[in-house]
Tab-separated table of C-alpha atoms in Angstrom:
chain	number	residue	atom	x	y	z
A	1	MET	CA	246.071	68.856	-2.113
A	2	HIS	CA	245.250	66.117	0.372
A	3	HIS	CA	246.460	66.857	3.857
A	4	THR	CA	245.918	66.309	7.557
A	5	GLU	CA	243.619	68.532	9.625
A	6	PRO	CA	243.527	67.692	13.350
A	7	VAL	CA	240.200	67.260	15.132
A	8	ASP	CA	240.238	67.115	18.941
A	9	GLU	CA	243.885	65.972	19.028
A	10	LEU	CA	243.393	63.307	16.338
A	11	PRO	CA	244.638	63.757	12.765
A	12	VAL	CA	242.183	63.509	9.875
A	13	ILE	CA	243.815	62.041	6.768
A	14	ASP	CA	242.298	62.090	3.297
A	15	VAL	CA	243.278	58.720	1.827
A	16	ALA	CA	241.618	59.171	-1.569
A	17	PRO	CA	244.950	58.982	-3.459
A	18	LEU	CA	245.625	55.542	-1.960
A	19	VAL	CA	242.090	54.298	-2.539
A	20	GLY	CA	242.236	55.348	-6.180
A	21	ALA	CA	245.638	53.761	-6.870
A	22	THR	CA	245.973	50.810	-9.218
A	23	PRO	CA	247.309	47.747	-7.330
A	24	GLY	CA	250.946	47.146	-8.180
A	25	SER	CA	251.418	50.590	-9.687
A	26	PRO	CA	254.281	52.935	-8.720
A	27	ALA	CA	253.382	55.426	-6.009
A	28	THR	CA	252.535	59.015	-6.913
A	29	ASP	CA	253.702	62.101	-5.043
A	30	GLU	CA	250.187	62.463	-3.620
A	31	GLU	CA	250.311	58.908	-2.270
A	32	ALA	CA	253.732	59.552	-0.750
A	33	ARG	CA	252.340	62.573	1.104
A	34	VAL	CA	249.471	60.524	2.442
A	35	GLY	CA	251.907	57.786	3.458
A	36	ALA	CA	253.966	60.344	5.389
A	37	ALA	CA	250.820	61.548	7.183
A	38	LEU	CA	249.899	57.959	8.107
A	39	ASP	CA	253.434	57.346	9.368
A	40	ALA	CA	253.273	60.419	11.605
A	41	ALA	CA	249.885	59.383	13.015
A	42	CYS	CA	251.087	55.831	13.680
A	43	ARG	CA	254.177	57.117	15.499
A	44	ASP	CA	252.114	59.424	17.680
A	45	LEU	CA	248.846	58.195	19.202
A	46	GLY	CA	248.151	55.268	16.874
A	47	PHE	CA	244.584	56.519	16.357
A	48	PHE	CA	243.440	58.718	13.478
A	49	LEU	CA	240.454	59.461	11.261
A	50	VAL	CA	240.334	58.854	7.522
A	51	THR	CA	238.191	60.503	4.896
A	52	GLY	CA	238.154	59.964	1.138
A	53	HIS	CA	237.777	56.215	1.713
A	54	GLY	CA	234.938	55.890	-0.798
A	55	ALA	CA	232.661	53.676	1.316
A	56	PRO	CA	229.100	54.856	0.545
A	57	ALA	CA	227.169	56.441	3.399
A	58	ALA	CA	224.078	54.637	2.127
A	59	ALA	CA	225.783	51.271	2.712
A	60	LEU	CA	226.478	52.168	6.342
A	61	ASP	CA	222.944	53.451	6.817
A	62	GLU	CA	221.524	50.166	5.511
A	63	LEU	CA	223.852	48.194	7.786
A	64	ASP	CA	222.758	50.257	10.779
A	65	ARG	CA	219.050	49.741	9.991
A	66	ALA	CA	219.439	45.997	9.540
A	67	ALA	CA	221.500	45.606	12.709
A	68	ARG	CA	218.994	47.539	14.801
A	69	GLY	CA	216.268	45.340	13.377
A	70	LEU	CA	218.070	42.249	14.579
A	71	PHE	CA	218.932	43.598	18.018
A	72	ALA	CA	215.265	44.498	18.550
A	73	LEU	CA	214.248	40.842	18.259
A	74	PRO	CA	213.704	38.598	21.297
A	75	ASP	CA	216.830	36.873	22.581
A	76	ASP	CA	215.431	33.418	21.831
A	77	GLU	CA	215.164	34.308	18.141
A	78	LYS	CA	218.627	35.848	18.060
A	79	ALA	CA	219.915	32.694	19.735
A	80	GLU	CA	219.117	30.815	16.515
A	81	ILE	CA	222.489	32.155	15.317
A	82	ALA	CA	224.311	31.951	18.678
A	83	MET	CA	228.091	31.665	18.487
A	84	ALA	CA	227.965	28.180	19.975
A	85	LEU	CA	226.310	27.068	16.726
A	86	GLY	CA	229.134	28.477	14.611
A	87	GLY	CA	231.604	25.858	15.769
A	88	ARG	CA	235.245	26.461	14.976
A	89	ALA	CA	234.359	29.379	12.705
A	90	TRP	CA	233.440	31.492	15.769
A	91	ARG	CA	230.623	33.353	14.051
A	92	GLY	CA	227.237	34.499	15.280
A	93	TRP	CA	225.456	36.331	18.089
A	94	PHE	CA	226.295	36.761	21.743
A	95	PRO	CA	224.106	38.427	24.407
A	96	GLU	CA	224.970	41.419	26.546
A	97	GLY	CA	227.675	40.323	28.980
A	98	GLY	CA	228.645	37.363	26.799
A	99	GLU	CA	232.093	38.696	25.860
A	100	LEU	CA	234.950	39.253	28.295
A	101	THR	CA	237.687	41.871	28.398
A	102	SER	CA	240.426	40.954	30.882
A	103	GLY	CA	237.983	38.483	32.399
A	104	VAL	CA	235.259	41.090	33.002
A	105	PRO	CA	231.933	40.881	31.090
A	106	ASP	CA	231.381	43.775	28.708
A	107	ARG	CA	228.210	45.865	28.626
A	108	LYS	CA	227.515	45.094	25.006
A	109	GLU	CA	225.713	42.697	22.707
A	110	GLY	CA	227.201	41.673	19.411
A	111	LEU	CA	227.574	39.745	16.210
A	112	TYR	CA	230.747	38.134	14.858
A	113	PHE	CA	231.465	37.706	11.149
A	114	GLY	CA	234.432	36.765	8.991
A	115	ARG	CA	235.209	36.166	5.370
A	116	GLU	CA	232.273	34.251	3.898
A	117	LEU	CA	233.535	30.795	2.965
A	118	PRO	CA	231.587	27.841	1.554
A	119	SER	CA	231.514	24.610	3.514
A	120	ASP	CA	233.666	22.898	0.879
A	121	ASP	CA	236.481	25.453	1.075
A	122	PRO	CA	239.750	23.577	1.828
A	123	ARG	CA	240.346	25.662	4.954
A	124	VAL	CA	236.890	24.813	6.258
A	125	LEU	CA	237.278	21.127	5.429
A	126	ALA	CA	240.597	21.147	7.282
A	127	GLY	CA	238.884	22.569	10.370
A	128	THR	CA	240.959	25.762	10.392
A	129	PRO	CA	239.726	27.845	13.335
A	130	LEU	CA	237.925	31.130	12.563
A	131	HIS	CA	237.227	30.035	8.963
A	132	GLY	CA	233.833	29.064	7.638
A	133	PRO	CA	230.408	30.303	6.606
A	134	ASN	CA	228.792	33.145	8.537
A	135	LEU	CA	225.621	32.735	10.536
A	136	PHE	CA	222.871	35.073	9.347
A	137	PRO	CA	219.403	35.417	10.906
A	138	ARG	CA	216.072	34.611	9.304
A	139	ARG	CA	215.180	38.246	9.734
A	140	PRO	CA	215.840	40.878	8.863
A	141	GLU	CA	216.762	39.434	5.482
A	142	SER	CA	218.581	42.673	4.677
A	143	LEU	CA	221.345	41.968	7.210
A	144	ARG	CA	223.240	39.440	5.092
A	145	PRO	CA	223.696	41.638	1.976
A	146	ALA	CA	224.386	44.687	4.152
A	147	VAL	CA	227.147	42.885	6.093
A	148	LEU	CA	228.811	41.382	3.024
A	149	ALA	CA	228.679	44.677	1.127
A	150	TRP	CA	230.237	46.601	4.005
A	151	MET	CA	232.950	44.009	4.524
A	152	GLY	CA	233.836	44.289	0.841
A	153	GLU	CA	234.156	48.054	1.180
A	154	MET	CA	236.340	47.807	4.270
A	155	GLU	CA	238.622	45.196	2.737
A	156	ARG	CA	239.212	47.555	-0.171
A	157	VAL	CA	240.077	50.397	2.223
A	158	GLY	CA	242.325	48.108	4.261
A	159	HIS	CA	244.418	47.242	1.218
A	160	ALA	CA	244.720	50.946	0.423
A	161	LEU	CA	245.844	51.803	3.949
A	162	VAL	CA	248.596	49.189	4.097
A	163	ARG	CA	249.790	50.497	0.723
A	164	GLY	CA	250.176	53.841	2.475
A	165	LEU	CA	251.907	52.305	5.480
A	166	GLY	CA	254.410	50.657	3.165
A	167	LEU	CA	255.199	54.061	1.717
A	168	GLY	CA	255.390	55.688	5.140
A	169	LEU	CA	257.845	53.058	6.367
A	170	GLY	CA	259.973	53.361	3.227
A	171	LEU	CA	259.217	49.766	2.220
A	172	GLY	CA	257.364	50.511	-1.007
A	173	PRO	CA	253.659	50.366	-1.873
A	174	THR	CA	253.380	46.582	-2.236
A	175	TRP	CA	255.438	45.395	0.740
A	176	PHE	CA	252.499	44.483	2.990
A	177	HIS	CA	250.637	42.790	0.146
A	178	ASP	CA	253.708	40.794	-0.844
A	179	HIS	CA	254.572	39.674	2.698
A	180	LEU	CA	251.433	39.726	4.861
A	181	THR	CA	248.106	40.712	3.367
A	182	ALA	CA	247.669	39.096	-0.037
A	183	ASP	CA	244.935	37.001	1.621
A	184	PRO	CA	244.201	38.950	4.809
A	185	THR	CA	242.420	37.573	7.831
A	186	LEU	CA	239.148	39.523	7.937
A	187	LEU	CA	237.011	39.795	11.041
A	188	PHE	CA	233.962	42.019	11.417
A	189	ARG	CA	231.865	42.868	14.452
A	190	ILE	CA	228.625	44.683	15.084
A	191	PHE	CA	228.285	45.866	18.673
A	192	ARG	CA	225.271	47.294	20.472
A	193	TYR	CA	226.042	49.370	23.558
A	194	PRO	CA	222.955	50.103	25.678
A	195	PRO	CA	222.802	53.539	27.340
A	196	GLN	CA	224.473	53.688	30.741
A	197	ASP	CA	224.032	56.184	33.527
A	198	PRO	CA	227.159	58.409	33.747
A	199	THR	CA	227.628	57.237	37.344
A	200	ASP	CA	227.811	53.581	36.262
A	201	ALA	CA	231.371	52.366	36.763
A	202	ALA	CA	231.051	49.490	34.295
A	203	TRP	CA	232.399	49.716	30.739
A	204	GLY	CA	230.762	48.854	27.445
A	205	VAL	CA	234.138	47.354	26.694
A	206	GLY	CA	237.062	47.728	29.066
A	207	GLU	CA	240.582	48.882	28.345
A	208	HIS	CA	242.233	46.730	25.666
A	209	THR	CA	244.301	46.755	22.522
A	210	ASP	CA	243.520	45.061	19.223
A	211	TYR	CA	245.378	41.995	18.032
A	212	GLY	CA	246.475	42.463	14.447
A	213	LEU	CA	247.311	45.183	11.935
A	214	LEU	CA	244.502	47.675	11.438
A	215	THR	CA	241.033	48.284	12.828
A	216	LEU	CA	238.637	50.312	10.663
A	217	LEU	CA	235.734	51.533	12.774
A	218	ALA	CA	232.440	52.939	11.549
A	219	HIS	CA	229.793	54.116	13.998
A	220	ASP	CA	226.311	55.565	14.254
A	221	GLY	CA	227.455	59.085	15.150
A	222	SER	CA	227.375	58.563	18.916
A	223	SER	CA	230.401	59.243	21.060
A	224	GLY	CA	231.761	56.870	23.681
A	225	LEU	CA	235.153	55.653	22.433
A	226	GLN	CA	238.149	56.791	24.487
A	227	VAL	CA	241.881	56.457	23.803
A	228	ARG	CA	244.691	56.339	26.318
A	229	THR	CA	247.418	58.940	25.853
A	230	SER	CA	251.119	58.457	26.477
A	231	ASP	CA	250.864	60.296	29.821
A	232	GLY	CA	248.192	57.874	31.065
A	233	GLY	CA	245.222	60.160	30.494
A	234	TRP	CA	242.221	59.534	28.263
A	235	ILE	CA	240.758	61.516	25.372
A	236	ASP	CA	237.423	61.115	23.621
A	237	VAL	CA	237.451	60.102	19.959
A	238	PRO	CA	235.190	62.522	18.051
A	239	ALA	CA	232.342	61.067	16.021
A	240	VAL	CA	233.027	62.825	12.709
A	241	ASP	CA	230.353	62.279	10.086
A	242	GLY	CA	231.632	60.271	7.123
A	243	ALA	CA	235.026	59.495	8.663
A	244	LEU	CA	236.343	56.099	9.692
A	245	VAL	CA	238.301	55.744	12.922
A	246	VAL	CA	241.507	53.764	12.355
A	247	ASN	CA	243.752	52.305	15.016
A	248	LEU	CA	246.690	49.945	15.053
A	249	GLY	CA	246.913	46.440	16.462
A	250	ASP	CA	249.594	44.700	18.501
A	251	MET	CA	251.187	43.037	15.490
A	252	LEU	CA	251.979	46.369	13.856
A	253	GLU	CA	253.620	47.680	17.027
A	254	ARG	CA	255.564	44.439	17.320
A	255	MET	CA	256.638	44.463	13.657
A	256	THR	CA	257.921	48.033	13.898
A	257	GLY	CA	259.780	47.524	17.158
A	258	GLY	CA	257.620	50.100	18.914
A	259	ARG	CA	257.904	52.751	16.211
A	260	TYR	CA	254.121	52.452	15.754
A	261	ARG	CA	251.679	52.367	18.666
A	262	SER	CA	248.960	49.855	19.479
A	263	THR	CA	247.052	52.142	21.800
A	264	PRO	CA	244.723	51.013	24.607
A	265	HIS	CA	241.112	52.139	24.239
A	266	ARG	CA	237.726	51.586	25.880
A	267	VAL	CA	234.037	52.392	25.400
A	268	ARG	CA	231.259	53.654	27.657
A	269	HIS	CA	227.919	54.801	26.229
A	270	ALA	CA	227.112	57.217	29.060
A	271	VAL	CA	223.744	58.967	28.791
A	272	ALA	CA	222.104	61.123	31.439
A	273	ARG	CA	218.631	60.130	32.609
A	274	ASP	CA	217.079	62.969	30.601
A	275	GLY	CA	218.742	61.623	27.454
A	276	VAL	CA	221.393	64.343	27.252
A	277	GLY	CA	224.997	63.356	26.995
A	278	ASP	CA	225.439	61.088	24.000
A	279	GLY	CA	225.617	63.664	21.240
A	280	VAL	CA	222.188	62.885	19.757
A	281	GLY	CA	220.089	65.493	21.519
A	282	ASP	CA	217.403	64.185	23.862
A	283	GLU	CA	217.033	60.855	22.137
A	284	VAL	CA	218.166	57.888	24.213
A	285	ARG	CA	219.162	55.050	21.922
A	286	ASP	CA	221.664	52.250	21.733
A	287	ARG	CA	225.077	53.035	20.340
A	288	LEU	CA	226.083	50.819	17.411
A	289	SER	CA	229.646	50.425	16.241
A	290	PHE	CA	231.040	48.428	13.336
A	291	PRO	CA	234.732	47.474	13.813
A	292	PHE	CA	236.431	45.732	10.897
A	293	PHE	CA	239.781	44.047	11.482
A	294	PHE	CA	242.217	43.887	8.568
A	295	ASP	CA	244.930	41.492	9.716
A	296	PRO	CA	247.797	39.397	8.352
A	297	SER	CA	247.104	36.230	6.423
A	298	TRP	CA	246.389	33.288	8.728
A	299	ASP	CA	249.644	31.492	7.945
A	300	ALA	CA	251.813	34.626	7.735
A	301	GLU	CA	254.910	34.756	9.911
A	302	VAL	CA	254.959	38.132	11.617
A	303	ARG	CA	258.538	39.404	11.663
A	304	PRO	CA	260.149	42.826	12.150
A	305	VAL	CA	259.871	45.094	9.131
A	306	PRO	CA	263.210	45.983	7.490
A	307	VAL	CA	263.423	49.693	8.310
A	308	VAL	CA	266.587	51.459	9.377
A	309	ASP	CA	265.206	53.281	12.418
A	310	ILE	CA	263.125	50.403	13.717
A	311	ALA	CA	264.191	51.140	17.302
A	312	GLY	CA	262.628	54.595	17.180
A	313	ARG	CA	261.118	54.229	20.660
A	314	GLU	CA	261.973	52.206	23.726
A	315	LEU	CA	260.316	48.800	23.774
A	316	ASP	CA	257.540	48.462	26.331
A	317	ASP	CA	258.188	45.554	28.684
A	318	GLY	CA	254.457	45.202	29.303
A	319	ALA	CA	254.419	46.572	32.837
A	320	GLN	CA	252.336	49.576	31.828
A	321	ARG	CA	249.967	47.765	29.487
A	322	TRP	CA	246.381	46.888	30.314
A	323	ASP	CA	247.172	43.158	30.272
A	324	GLY	CA	250.708	43.297	31.687
A	325	ARG	CA	252.136	41.566	28.594
A	326	SER	CA	254.527	43.023	26.065
A	327	VAL	CA	253.563	42.771	22.384
A	328	HIS	CA	257.254	42.116	21.681
A	329	GLN	CA	257.198	38.795	23.532
A	330	ASP	CA	255.167	36.273	21.597
A	331	ASP	CA	255.985	32.593	21.182
A	332	HIS	CA	253.523	32.031	18.336
A	333	ARG	CA	255.001	31.395	14.898
A	334	THR	CA	252.094	32.523	12.720
A	335	TYR	CA	249.458	35.204	13.002
A	336	GLY	CA	246.740	32.559	13.159
A	337	GLU	CA	248.300	30.996	16.255
A	338	HIS	CA	248.558	34.417	17.881
A	339	LEU	CA	244.957	35.320	17.064
A	340	LEU	CA	243.571	32.022	18.278
A	341	ALA	CA	245.303	32.403	21.630
A	342	LYS	CA	243.823	35.886	22.032
A	343	VAL	CA	240.221	35.179	21.092
A	344	SER	CA	240.193	32.046	23.260
A	345	LYS	CA	240.399	34.359	26.273
A	346	VAL	CA	237.438	36.421	25.068
A	347	PHE	CA	235.040	33.459	24.854
A	348	PRO	CA	236.593	30.832	27.151
A	349	HIS	CA	233.487	28.627	27.118
A	350	LEU	CA	233.724	28.316	23.330
A	351	ALA	CA	237.445	27.693	23.480
A	352	ALA	CA	236.887	24.855	25.912
A	353	THR	CA	234.277	23.127	23.768
A	354	GLU	CA	235.175	23.874	20.178
A	355	LEU	CA	238.901	24.439	19.745
């Protein structure tokens, strides 16, 4: 039987029944149990771990090796795929400090990717923001196939998870596919967090929430991710081998009227000077993380889901959130408009020149 076993306050959910389901098929009892476990996790902290996802460990290992190979290159070579060269597609590399959270530069370096689209795709020809071909480096040549393979795996898992959420909400297994995610907006990041002294007050990435539906996070086994609890405290997210960390985005909290939680989180890769403190013995190395964002279709209208107990928790007016804004107050009609407004604050210099 597939069930939930908590690890350090976070549930671990085996999603194999959902991953193995045939699209469009009726849900099995096993899937319904997994859906109930997902529903409980989404109502509680909004962060959980999933196993049974089927993404090969070898694929993640290859992605990690290729990414480290790129990050080890000189900045002037990495700048050959700088985000400024990606235009409206917003793809490519940015240096440490090149991304902002609440206006503060993050202590991380990164790469942005999205669904790989040819230059003659109608959405690209129309100049749709965040759509286009990815920027891949000359070397290592292994990065391109590793990125595209991993994105394919995560898209598959994303479809399985929203099947489970549909069951957990009592909407049926195909509700999300039929209304929001038939052609999901896919964004993928690779982040490098350099080691920081534990006394350093800066953050690899400061307190924030994600924008859309689901974030599927793989990592290199290092700790550093923290989640804010309902009482205002913080807990560490355990780095469990083979498990993906899943958290919810603002759109899912908004759609469920607060029944599900888009939980603030942050990252600091704190390592003592002797190398102890990051969970990898005495070895001091960069922490790599691989967040994949499985979000509504670009043109989807994000509306409340039709569930009876949608007002299961009091709506947050935004006063207690990291950005002071409620997820339930949004003037944007489509998910694409919402996303564009958010990412424009992350890279304001690109927004000013390209969008």
